[in-house]
Coordinates of C-alpha atoms in Angstrom, one line a residue:
X1 CA 23.3 10.7 22.2
X2 CA 21.1 10.3 18.9
X3 CA 19.3 6.9 19.7
X4 CA 16.4 6.3 17.3
X5 CA 13.4 6.3 19.2
X6 CA 11.9 4.1 16.5
X7 CA 14.2 1.2 17.4
X8 CA 13.3 1.4 21.2
X9 CA 9.5 1.4 20.3
X10 CA 9.8 -1.5 17.8
X11 CA 11.7 -3.4 20.6
X12 CA 8.8 -2.8 23.1
X13 CA 6.0 -3.9 20.8
X14 CA 8.1 -7.1 20.0
X15 CA 8.8 -8.0 23.7
X16 CA 5.2 -7.4 24.5
X17 CA 3.8 -9.7 21.9
X18 CA 6.4 -12.3 22.2
X19 CA 6.3 -12.5 26.1
X20 CA 2.9 -11.4 27.2
X21 CA 0.4 -12.7 24.4
X22 CA -1.7 -15.4 25.7
X23 CA -4.8 -16.9 23.9
X24 CA -7.1 -14.9 26.2
X25 CA -5.2 -11.7 25.6
X26 CA -5.5 -12.2 21.7
X27 CA -9.1 -12.9 21.7
X28 CA -9.7 -9.2 23.7
X29 CA -7.9 -7.6 20.6
X30 CA -9.3 -9.5 17.8
X31 CA -9.6 -7.6 14.7
X32 CA -12.3 -8.0 11.8
X33 CA -12.4 -6.7 8.4
X34 CA -15.0 -5.4 6.1
X35 CA -14.4 -4.1 2.4
X36 CA -16.7 -1.9 0.4
X37 CA -16.3 -1.8 -3.3
X38 CA -17.7 0.6 -6.2
X39 CA -19.8 -2.1 -7.8
X40 CA -19.7 -6.1 -8.0
X41 CA -19.0 -6.6 -11.8
X42 CA -16.0 -5.5 -13.8
X43 CA -14.5 -5.4 -17.2
X44 CA -10.7 -6.1 -17.5
X45 CA -8.8 -2.9 -17.6
X46 CA -11.3 -1.2 -15.0
X47 CA -10.3 -0.2 -11.5
X48 CA -11.7 -1.9 -8.5
X49 CA -12.3 1.1 -5.9
X50 CA -12.4 0.0 -2.4
X51 CA -12.5 1.0 1.2
X52 CA -11.0 -1.5 3.9
X53 CA -12.4 -1.1 7.4
X54 CA -10.6 -2.9 10.3
X55 CA -12.8 -3.3 13.5
X56 CA -12.7 -5.0 16.9
X57 CA -15.2 -7.5 17.3
X58 CA -17.6 -4.6 19.0
X59 CA -17.4 -2.8 15.9
X60 CA -15.0 0.1 17.1
X61 CA -12.2 1.3 14.9
X62 CA -9.1 -1.0 15.4
X63 CA -6.1 1.1 15.9
X64 CA -3.5 -2.1 15.9
X65 CA -2.9 -2.5 12.4
X66 CA -1.4 -0.1 9.8
X67 CA -1.7 -2.3 6.9
X68 CA -4.8 -4.0 5.1
X69 CA -4.4 -6.7 2.6
X70 CA -6.5 -7.4 -0.5
X71 CA -6.5 -10.6 -2.7
X72 CA -8.6 -11.3 -5.6
X73 CA -8.4 -15.1 -6.2
X74 CA -10.1 -18.1 -8.2
X75 CA -10.0 -21.6 -6.8
X76 CA -6.4 -21.9 -8.0
X77 CA -4.6 -18.6 -7.1
X78 CA -4.8 -15.1 -6.4
X79 CA -4.6 -12.9 -9.4
X80 CA -4.4 -9.6 -7.9
X81 CA -2.9 -8.4 -4.5
X82 CA -2.7 -5.0 -2.8
X83 CA -1.4 -3.6 0.5
X84 CA -3.4 -0.6 1.9
X85 CA -2.2 1.8 4.5
X86 CA -4.6 2.1 7.4
X87 CA -5.2 5.1 9.4
X88 CA -7.5 5.0 12.5
X89 CA -8.9 1.7 11.3
X90 CA -9.6 2.5 7.8
X91 CA -8.0 2.8 4.3
X92 CA -9.0 3.1 0.6
X93 CA -7.4 2.5 -2.8
X94 CA -7.7 0.7 -5.8
X95 CA -6.4 -2.1 -8.0
X96 CA -6.7 -2.5 -12.0
X97 CA -8.1 -5.6 -13.4
X98 CA -5.2 -7.0 -15.6
X99 CA -6.0 -8.1 -19.2
X100 CA -4.8 -11.8 -18.4
X101 CA -7.7 -12.4 -16.3
X102 CA -10.3 -14.9 -17.6
X103 CA -14.0 -14.2 -17.3
X104 CA -15.7 -15.6 -14.1
X105 CA -16.6 -15.1 -10.4
X106 CA -13.9 -14.4 -8.3
X107 CA -13.5 -14.1 -4.6
X108 CA -12.2 -10.7 -3.0
X109 CA -10.8 -11.3 0.5
X110 CA -9.5 -9.0 3.1
X111 CA -7.4 -9.4 6.1
X112 CA -4.8 -8.0 8.5
X113 CA -1.5 -9.7 9.3
X114 CA -2.8 -10.1 12.9
X115 CA -5.8 -11.9 11.7
X116 CA -3.4 -14.5 10.3
X117 CA -3.0 -16.0 13.9
X118 CA -6.6 -17.0 13.9
X119 CA -8.5 -19.8 11.6
X120 CA -8.7 -18.4 8.1
X121 CA -12.6 -18.4 8.6
X122 CA -12.4 -14.9 10.0
X123 CA -11.0 -13.5 6.8
X124 CA -13.5 -11.1 5.0
X125 CA -14.8 -12.5 1.7
X126 CA -17.2 -11.1 -1.1
X127 CA -17.6 -12.3 -4.7
X128 CA -17.2 -10.2 -7.5
X129 CA -17.5 -10.7 -11.4
X130 CA -15.0 -10.1 -14.0
X131 CA -15.5 -10.3 -17.6
X132 CA -12.7 -10.4 -20.5
X133 CA -14.4 -9.6 -23.8
X134 CA -11.0 -10.3 -25.5
X135 CA -10.7 -13.9 -24.2
X136 CA -13.0 -16.8 -25.2
X137 CA -15.2 -17.9 -22.4
X138 CA -14.0 -20.9 -20.3
X139 CA -17.2 -23.1 -19.7
X140 CA -15.8 -24.1 -16.4
X141 CA -16.0 -20.5 -15.3
X142 CA -18.7 -18.8 -17.4
X143 CA -21.4 -19.0 -19.9
X144 CA -23.7 -17.0 -22.1
X145 CA -27.2 -17.1 -21.0
X146 CA -30.3 -15.5 -23.0
X147 CA -31.9 -15.0 -19.6
X148 CA -30.2 -14.4 -16.4
X149 CA -31.5 -16.5 -13.5
X150 CA -31.5 -14.1 -10.5
X151 CA -29.5 -15.6 -7.6
X152 CA -31.3 -15.8 -4.3
X153 CA -30.8 -12.7 -2.4
X154 CA -29.3 -13.6 1.2
X155 CA -30.1 -9.8 2.3
X156 CA -32.5 -7.4 1.6
X157 CA -31.4 -3.7 0.7
X158 CA -33.5 -1.7 2.7
X159 CA -33.5 2.2 2.1
X160 CA -32.5 3.4 5.7
X161 CA -31.0 6.5 4.3
X162 CA -32.8 8.9 2.0
X163 CA -30.9 9.2 -1.4
X164 CA -32.2 11.4 -4.3
X165 CA -30.8 13.3 -7.2
X166 CA -32.2 16.8 -8.0
X167 CA -33.7 15.2 -11.3
X168 CA -34.5 12.0 -12.9
X169 CA -33.0 12.4 -16.4
X170 CA -29.8 14.1 -17.3
X171 CA -28.0 14.8 -20.6
X172 CA -24.2 13.7 -21.1
X173 CA -21.9 15.8 -19.1
X174 CA -24.4 17.4 -17.2
X175 CA -24.0 18.2 -13.3
X176 CA -25.7 16.1 -10.9
X177 CA -26.5 17.3 -7.2
X178 CA -27.0 14.1 -5.0
X179 CA -28.7 14.5 -1.3
X180 CA -28.4 12.2 1.5
X181 CA -30.6 12.4 4.3
X182 CA -32.5 10.5 7.1
X183 CA -29.1 9.9 8.7
X184 CA -28.9 7.7 11.7
X185 CA -27.4 8.4 15.1
X186 CA -24.0 6.6 15.7
X187 CA -23.1 7.0 11.9
X188 CA -19.9 9.1 11.3
X189 CA -19.3 8.6 7.6
X190 CA -20.6 6.6 4.3
X191 CA -19.6 5.1 1.4
X192 CA -21.1 6.5 -1.8
X193 CA -21.0 4.8 -5.4
X194 CA -22.6 5.7 -8.5
X195 CA -22.3 3.5 -11.5
X196 CA -24.3 2.4 -14.6
X197 CA -26.9 -0.2 -13.9
X198 CA -25.7 -2.7 -16.4
X199 CA -28.0 -5.8 -16.8
X200 CA -25.4 -8.3 -18.6
X201 CA -24.8 -10.0 -15.5
X202 CA -26.4 -10.4 -11.8
X203 CA -24.5 -11.1 -8.7
X204 CA -25.5 -12.3 -5.1
X205 CA -25.9 -9.7 -2.4
X206 CA -23.4 -9.9 0.3
X207 CA -24.6 -11.4 3.4
X208 CA -24.0 -8.5 6.0
X209 CA -25.8 -10.2 8.8
X210 CA -24.0 -13.3 8.6
X211 CA -20.5 -11.2 8.6
X212 CA -22.1 -9.3 11.7
X213 CA -22.4 -12.8 13.2
X214 CA -19.0 -13.9 12.5
X215 CA -17.4 -10.7 13.9
X216 CA -18.5 -12.1 17.3
X217 CA -17.2 -15.6 17.0
X218 CA -13.7 -16.4 18.2
X219 CA -11.6 -18.9 16.3
X220 CA -10.4 -22.0 18.0
X221 CA -7.1 -21.5 16.4
X222 CA -4.9 -19.0 18.1
X223 CA -1.2 -18.5 17.8
X224 CA 1.2 -15.7 18.2
X225 CA 3.0 -16.0 15.1
X226 CA 1.9 -12.9 13.0
X227 CA 2.7 -9.9 14.9
X228 CA 0.6 -6.9 14.1
X229 CA 1.7 -4.3 12.0
X230 CA 1.2 -1.4 14.5
X231 CA 3.9 0.8 13.4
X232 CA 4.1 0.0 9.6
X233 CA 4.7 -2.9 7.2
X234 CA 6.7 -5.9 8.3
X235 CA 8.8 -7.2 5.5
X236 CA 10.2 -10.8 6.3
X237 CA 13.0 -12.2 4.1
X238 CA 15.0 -15.6 4.3
X239 CA 18.5 -16.0 4.2
X240 CA 19.9 -18.0 1.4
X241 CA 23.0 -20.5 2.1
X242 CA 24.6 -21.7 5.4
X243 CA 24.4 -18.9 8.0
X244 CA 27.4 -17.5 9.9
X245 CA 27.1 -17.2 13.5
X246 CA 27.2 -13.4 13.7
X247 CA 25.1 -12.7 10.8
X248 CA 23.2 -9.5 10.8
X249 CA 20.8 -7.9 8.2
X250 CA 19.3 -4.5 6.9
X251 CA 17.0 -3.2 4.5
X252 CA 17.6 0.4 2.8
X253 CA 15.1 2.4 0.6
X254 CA 17.1 3.9 -2.4
X255 CA 16.4 7.7 -2.3
X256 CA 17.7 10.7 -0.8
X257 CA 16.4 10.0 2.7
X258 CA 17.6 7.9 5.5
X259 CA 15.4 4.7 5.4
X260 CA 18.0 2.3 7.0
X261 CA 16.1 -0.5 8.8
X262 CA 17.7 -3.2 10.8
X263 CA 16.7 -6.7 10.6
X264 CA 15.4 -8.8 13.7
X265 CA 16.8 -12.3 13.3
X266 CA 14.7 -15.3 14.5
X267 CA 17.1 -17.5 16.2
X268 CA 17.2 -21.1 14.3
X269 CA 14.9 -20.0 11.6
X270 CA 17.2 -18.1 9.1
X271 CA 14.5 -15.6 8.8
X272 CA 14.8 -11.8 9.3
X273 CA 12.0 -9.3 10.0
X274 CA 12.3 -5.6 9.1
X275 CA 9.8 -3.2 10.8
X276 CA 9.4 -0.5 8.7
X277 CA 7.6 2.8 9.3
X278 CA 5.9 5.6 7.2
X279 CA 7.0 4.1 3.7
X280 CA 4.5 3.9 0.9
X281 CA 3.8 3.0 -2.5
X282 CA 6.4 1.4 -4.9
X283 CA 10.1 1.8 -3.8
X284 CA 13.4 0.5 -4.8
X285 CA 15.1 -1.6 -1.8
X286 CA 18.2 -3.1 -0.9
X287 CA 18.8 -6.0 1.5
X288 CA 22.0 -6.7 3.0
X289 CA 23.5 -9.6 5.1
X290 CA 26.8 -8.7 6.9
X291 CA 28.7 -9.7 10.0
X292 CA 29.5 -7.7 13.2
X293 CA 32.5 -6.3 11.8
X294 CA 30.2 -4.7 8.9
X295 CA 31.7 -7.1 6.3
X296 CA 29.2 -8.5 3.8
X297 CA 28.6 -12.2 3.8
X298 CA 27.4 -14.3 0.8
X299 CA 24.1 -14.9 2.3
X300 CA 21.4 -12.9 0.3
X301 CA 18.2 -12.3 1.7
X302 CA 15.2 -13.5 -0.4
X303 CA 12.1 -11.4 0.4
X304 CA 9.0 -13.4 1.3
X305 CA 5.4 -12.6 0.3
X306 CA 3.4 -10.9 2.8
X307 CA 0.4 -12.4 1.4
X308 CA -1.7 -15.3 2.8
X309 CA -2.5 -16.6 -0.6
X310 CA -6.2 -17.5 0.2
X311 CA -8.3 -19.2 -2.5
X312 CA -11.9 -20.4 -2.2
X313 CA -12.9 -24.0 -2.3
X314 CA -15.5 -23.3 -4.7
X315 CA -16.9 -20.5 -6.9
X316 CA -20.4 -20.6 -8.7
X317 CA -20.5 -20.2 -12.8
X318 CA -20.9 -16.6 -14.0
X319 CA -23.7 -16.1 -16.4
X320 CA -23.3 -13.3 -19.0
X321 CA -26.1 -11.9 -21.1
X322 CA -25.1 -11.0 -24.7
X323 CA -25.6 -7.2 -24.2
X324 CA -22.9 -6.5 -26.5
X325 CA -23.4 -2.7 -26.9
X326 CA -23.2 -2.3 -22.8
X327 CA -20.1 -4.7 -22.9
X328 CA -18.5 -2.8 -25.7
X329 CA -18.9 0.7 -24.1
X330 CA -17.2 -0.7 -20.9
X331 CA -14.4 -2.5 -22.4
X332 CA -13.7 0.7 -24.5
X333 CA -14.1 3.1 -21.8
X334 CA -11.7 0.8 -19.8
X335 CA -8.9 1.0 -22.4
X336 CA -9.2 4.9 -22.4
X337 CA -8.9 5.1 -18.5
X338 CA -5.8 6.8 -17.6
X339 CA -4.0 5.1 -14.5
X340 CA -3.3 7.2 -11.6
X341 CA 0.0 7.9 -10.2
X342 CA 0.3 6.2 -7.0
X343 CA 1.6 8.3 -4.3
X344 CA 4.8 7.0 -2.7
X345 CA 6.7 8.4 0.2
X346 CA 9.7 7.4 2.5
X347 CA 9.9 9.5 5.6
X348 CA 12.1 7.6 8.1
X349 CA 14.7 10.6 7.7
X350 CA 12.3 12.9 9.5
X351 CA 14.2 11.5 12.6
X352 CA 17.5 13.0 11.4
X353 CA 18.7 16.4 10.5
X354 CA 22.1 17.0 8.8
X355 CA 24.7 19.0 10.6
X356 CA 26.6 19.6 7.4
X357 CA 25.3 19.7 3.8
X358 CA 27.7 20.0 1.0
X359 CA 26.2 21.1 -2.4
X360 CA 28.7 19.5 -4.7
X361 CA 27.7 21.9 -7.7
X362 CA 29.4 24.7 -5.6
X363 CA 32.7 23.2 -5.7
X364 CA 35.5 22.2 -8.2
X365 CA 35.2 18.5 -9.2
X366 CA 38.4 16.4 -8.8
X367 CA 39.0 12.9 -10.3
X368 CA 38.2 11.0 -7.4
X369 CA 36.0 11.4 -4.3
X370 CA 39.1 10.9 -2.1
X371 CA 40.7 14.2 -3.4
X372 CA 37.4 16.1 -3.2
X373 CA 37.0 15.2 0.5
X374 CA 40.7 16.2 1.1
X375 CA 39.9 19.7 -0.4
X376 CA 36.5 20.6 0.8
X377 CA 35.0 18.4 3.5
X378 CA 37.0 19.3 6.3
X379 CA 35.0 17.1 8.9
X380 CA 35.7 14.2 7.2
X381 CA 38.9 12.3 6.6
X382 CA 40.0 9.1 5.1
X383 CA 42.4 6.7 7.1
X384 CA 43.6 3.2 7.0
X385 CA 42.2 0.7 9.4
X386 CA 43.8 -2.7 9.3
X387 CA 45.2 -1.7 5.7
X388 CA 41.6 -0.7 4.6
X389 CA 40.9 2.8 3.8
X390 CA 37.8 4.2 5.5
X391 CA 35.8 7.5 6.1
X392 CA 36.0 8.9 9.6
X393 CA 33.8 11.7 10.7
X394 CA 34.8 14.3 13.2
X395 CA 32.4 14.2 16.0
X396 CA 31.8 17.5 17.9
X397 CA 30.3 15.6 20.8
X398 CA 33.6 13.6 21.3
X399 CA 35.8 16.6 20.0
X400 CA 37.6 14.0 17.9
X401 CA 37.1 11.8 14.7
X402 CA 35.0 9.0 15.2
X403 CA 36.3 5.9 16.8
X404 CA 33.5 3.5 16.1
X405 CA 32.2 2.5 12.7
X406 CA 30.5 5.4 10.7
X407 CA 27.4 4.7 8.7
X408 CA 28.1 5.5 5.2
X409 CA 25.2 5.7 2.5
X410 CA 25.1 6.0 -0.9
X411 CA 21.5 7.0 -2.0
X412 CA 20.4 5.7 1.3
X413 CA 22.2 2.2 0.8
X414 CA 24.9 1.2 3.2
X415 CA 28.4 1.0 1.9
X416 CA 30.5 -2.0 3.1
X417 CA 33.3 -1.7 0.7
X418 CA 34.3 1.8 1.2
X419 CA 37.3 1.9 -1.1
X420 CA 35.0 1.4 -3.8
X421 CA 33.3 4.8 -2.8
X422 CA 36.6 6.4 -2.0
X423 CA 37.5 5.8 -5.8
X424 CA 33.9 6.8 -6.8
X425 CA 33.4 9.6 -9.5
X426 CA 32.5 12.9 -7.7
X427 CA 31.0 14.0 -11.0
X428 CA 28.1 11.5 -10.1
X429 CA 27.4 13.3 -6.7
X430 CA 24.9 16.0 -6.0
X431 CA 25.3 16.4 -2.2
X432 CA 27.1 15.2 0.7
X433 CA 25.4 15.1 4.0
X434 CA 27.1 14.7 7.5
X435 CA 25.1 13.8 10.7
X436 CA 27.0 14.3 13.8
X437 CA 26.4 12.1 17.2
X438 CA 25.9 8.5 17.8
X439 CA 23.1 6.7 16.2
X440 CA 21.6 3.1 17.1
X441 CA 20.0 1.0 14.4
X442 CA 18.9 -2.4 16.2
X443 CA 21.8 -3.7 18.1
X444 CA 24.5 -1.6 15.9
X445 CA 25.7 1.7 17.1
X446 CA 27.4 4.2 14.6
X447 CA 29.6 7.2 15.3
X448 CA 27.8 9.7 12.8
X449 CA 26.3 9.2 9.5
X450 CA 28.1 10.3 6.1
X451 CA 25.2 10.4 3.2
X452 CA 26.2 10.7 -0.2
X453 CA 23.4 11.5 -2.7
X454 CA 23.8 11.0 -6.6
X455 CA 22.0 13.2 -9.2
X456 CA 19.1 10.9 -9.9
X457 CA 19.3 9.0 -6.6
X458 CA 19.6 5.6 -8.2
X459 CA 23.2 4.3 -7.3
X460 CA 24.9 5.1 -10.7
X461 CA 27.9 3.1 -11.6
X462 CA 28.0 1.3 -8.0
X463 CA 28.4 -2.4 -7.8
X464 CA 26.7 -4.1 -4.8
X465 CA 28.4 -6.6 -2.8
X466 CA 27.8 -10.3 -2.7
X467 CA 25.4 -10.0 0.3
X468 CA 23.1 -7.4 -1.1
X469 CA 20.1 -7.5 -3.6
X470 CA 18.4 -4.8 -5.3
X471 CA 14.7 -4.8 -6.4
X472 CA 11.6 -3.1 -6.5
X473 CA 9.1 -3.7 -3.7
X474 CA 5.4 -2.3 -3.3
X475 CA 5.0 -0.8 0.1
X476 CA 1.4 -0.1 1.3
X477 CA -0.6 2.1 -0.8
X478 CA -1.9 5.5 0.3
X479 CA -5.3 6.8 -0.7
X480 CA -5.9 7.3 -4.3
X481 CA -8.1 10.4 -5.3
X482 CA -11.0 9.4 -7.4
X483 CA -10.7 11.7 -10.6
X484 CA -13.6 13.3 -12.0
X485 CA -13.7 15.7 -15.0
X486 CA -15.6 19.1 -14.4
X487 CA -17.9 20.1 -16.9
X488 CA -19.0 23.4 -15.5
X489 CA -17.9 25.5 -18.4
X490 CA -18.9 25.2 -22.2
X491 CA -15.3 24.7 -23.5
X492 CA -15.2 21.5 -21.0
X493 CA -18.7 20.2 -22.3
X494 CA -17.4 20.5 -25.7
X495 CA -14.2 18.9 -25.3
X496 CA -13.6 15.9 -27.8
X497 CA -11.7 14.1 -25.2
X498 CA -14.0 11.1 -24.6
X499 CA -15.6 10.3 -21.2
X500 CA -16.6 6.5 -20.9
X501 CA -16.6 6.5 -17.0
X502 CA -19.0 3.6 -15.9
X503 CA -18.3 4.7 -12.3
X504 CA -19.4 8.3 -12.2
X505 CA -18.7 8.9 -8.4
X506 CA -16.8 7.1 -5.7
X507 CA -16.4 8.5 -2.2
X508 CA -15.2 6.0 0.5
X509 CA -15.3 8.6 3.4
X510 CA -18.4 11.0 3.2
X511 CA -18.4 12.9 6.8
X512 CA -22.0 13.0 7.7
X513 CA -23.9 14.5 10.9
X514 CA -27.1 12.8 12.0
X515 CA -30.2 15.0 11.4
X516 CA -28.4 16.9 8.7
X517 CA -28.4 16.5 4.9
X518 CA -25.3 15.8 3.0
X519 CA -24.9 17.6 -0.6
X520 CA -22.6 15.8 -3.1
X521 CA -22.1 17.2 -6.7
X522 CA -20.6 15.4 -9.9
X523 CA -21.0 15.1 -13.5
X524 CA -22.4 12.3 -15.8
X525 CA -20.1 11.0 -18.6
X526 CA -20.7 10.3 -22.2
X527 CA -22.3 6.9 -21.5
X528 CA -26.0 6.6 -21.6
X529 CA -28.5 4.4 -19.7
X530 CA -29.8 3.9 -16.2
X531 CA -27.5 4.6 -13.2
X532 CA -27.6 3.4 -9.7
X533 CA -26.6 5.4 -6.4
X534 CA -25.5 3.3 -3.6
X535 CA -25.0 4.5 0.0
X536 CA -23.7 2.2 2.6
X537 CA -22.4 2.4 6.2
X538 CA -22.2 0.8 9.5
X539 CA -23.5 2.4 12.9
X540 CA -21.7 2.2 16.0
X541 CA -24.4 -0.2 17.3
X542 CA -23.3 -2.5 14.6
X543 CA -26.4 -1.8 12.1
X544 CA -26.0 -1.8 8.2
X545 CA -27.7 1.1 6.7
X546 CA -28.1 1.7 3.2
X547 CA -30.0 3.8 0.5
X548 CA -30.5 3.5 -3.2
X549 CA -31.7 5.6 -5.9
X550 CA -31.6 5.6 -9.7
X551 CA -31.4 8.4 -12.7
X552 CA -31.2 8.1 -16.4
X553 CA -28.8 9.8 -18.8
X554 CA -30.0 10.1 -22.4

């Protein structure tokens, strides 16, 4: 019997946290977040590169949460939001500053779902500046200043780490060899950022010592409402309309893999939770509401935002120096930057292997799928149940055609009105897969799975029923590589393709060994000026270490 172990595992996690979580146990597994960024001032169109670290209060990597949340907000609303996939307590990624954001100082906040059980004071916060040269300055947010007044520094940057480049001055598109030395014990990896040291704005340095102190504090407000995303992202949806007493829910990822996720329905709240696993990046999903007889009900499921929508009470005014040349360089470079393609995967089907696979291109196409099944797919027949035609799959385990309901999927989406699929145009299909055995999804048990895949895996010419909704959803993002050109050849150096990279190098996870130096090579861009190298890390003893150096590009 093929019962999904994912289902059993999720139920055990839910049971533990719903039945055994007390204030004292919640305190023992508190999580704290720290977020590094490649710089603290951005121009619209640039990417905010970041590393997300989630730790226990003793600064050990937390293995509890698999998703981190980022929000960039003013005092009114979040402008940008991002989910990051976490592994062993860390994740990395980027978010692009959109063109509609006005100039000003914003708050970047970072948290996990489990942290929402505590007071909002435990959320990680740091300030970043955003400049939009295409918009007129809002005097409530920002102003031009002939001379920028440097803010009071709340923490002094010390050179705990030796950072040096092989030269002090470089030409455009020249190779730089960066050395990192004097590495402390208890330091496993570092974050390295190299960016031009512009002077048209100044930002207050983050108070790392205050953050360290805060990690030891336990919020007085603890609840068990927000389960940790131990296995993967938890999606929550609310039923629309008056609920039937026997209502069920599912979520499916559109594609050629089995990503069928049953909903766990909260009694009396009209809310369903979907515990997803290794699903990443932008996906098309379908939510479905149905009853115990697998008939759709007109209660569509509206997905709720997973974000907390944290906004600060107050933000300081941004002072901008009229350094038009540097600002123009950055704005132009942001417009020329190509956006990276975010990796996306949906690997739930790793739990399932088809017993039969029919490539439809190898068979004669008949006018209807019904005729195609009769002629070629001998392990499937179509029979009437209560005057309704349904697919039935031959089960080798039972040595008969399945007596229970068979899970029928088209491009990963459950088919409740099988008559529509029986009359489907077989020319739209690429393959048919049959999964023998018995499968459990939540409290539903199916005899066999019948999976139809179209050529483009996008439900062509298929009409969803009244209880289903199709829409795009952004699952947690996998790490995106920081792309750098290689100018090691004369041909590459003479390329006419402009290179206005402001951040020359970003590496969120430089592996290091105490007592040994680390070498990192990269190339300059077409931008001239003074550049800053910043290396940062946290030791296992809870000490922030850092190092800086500078070089010139002429």
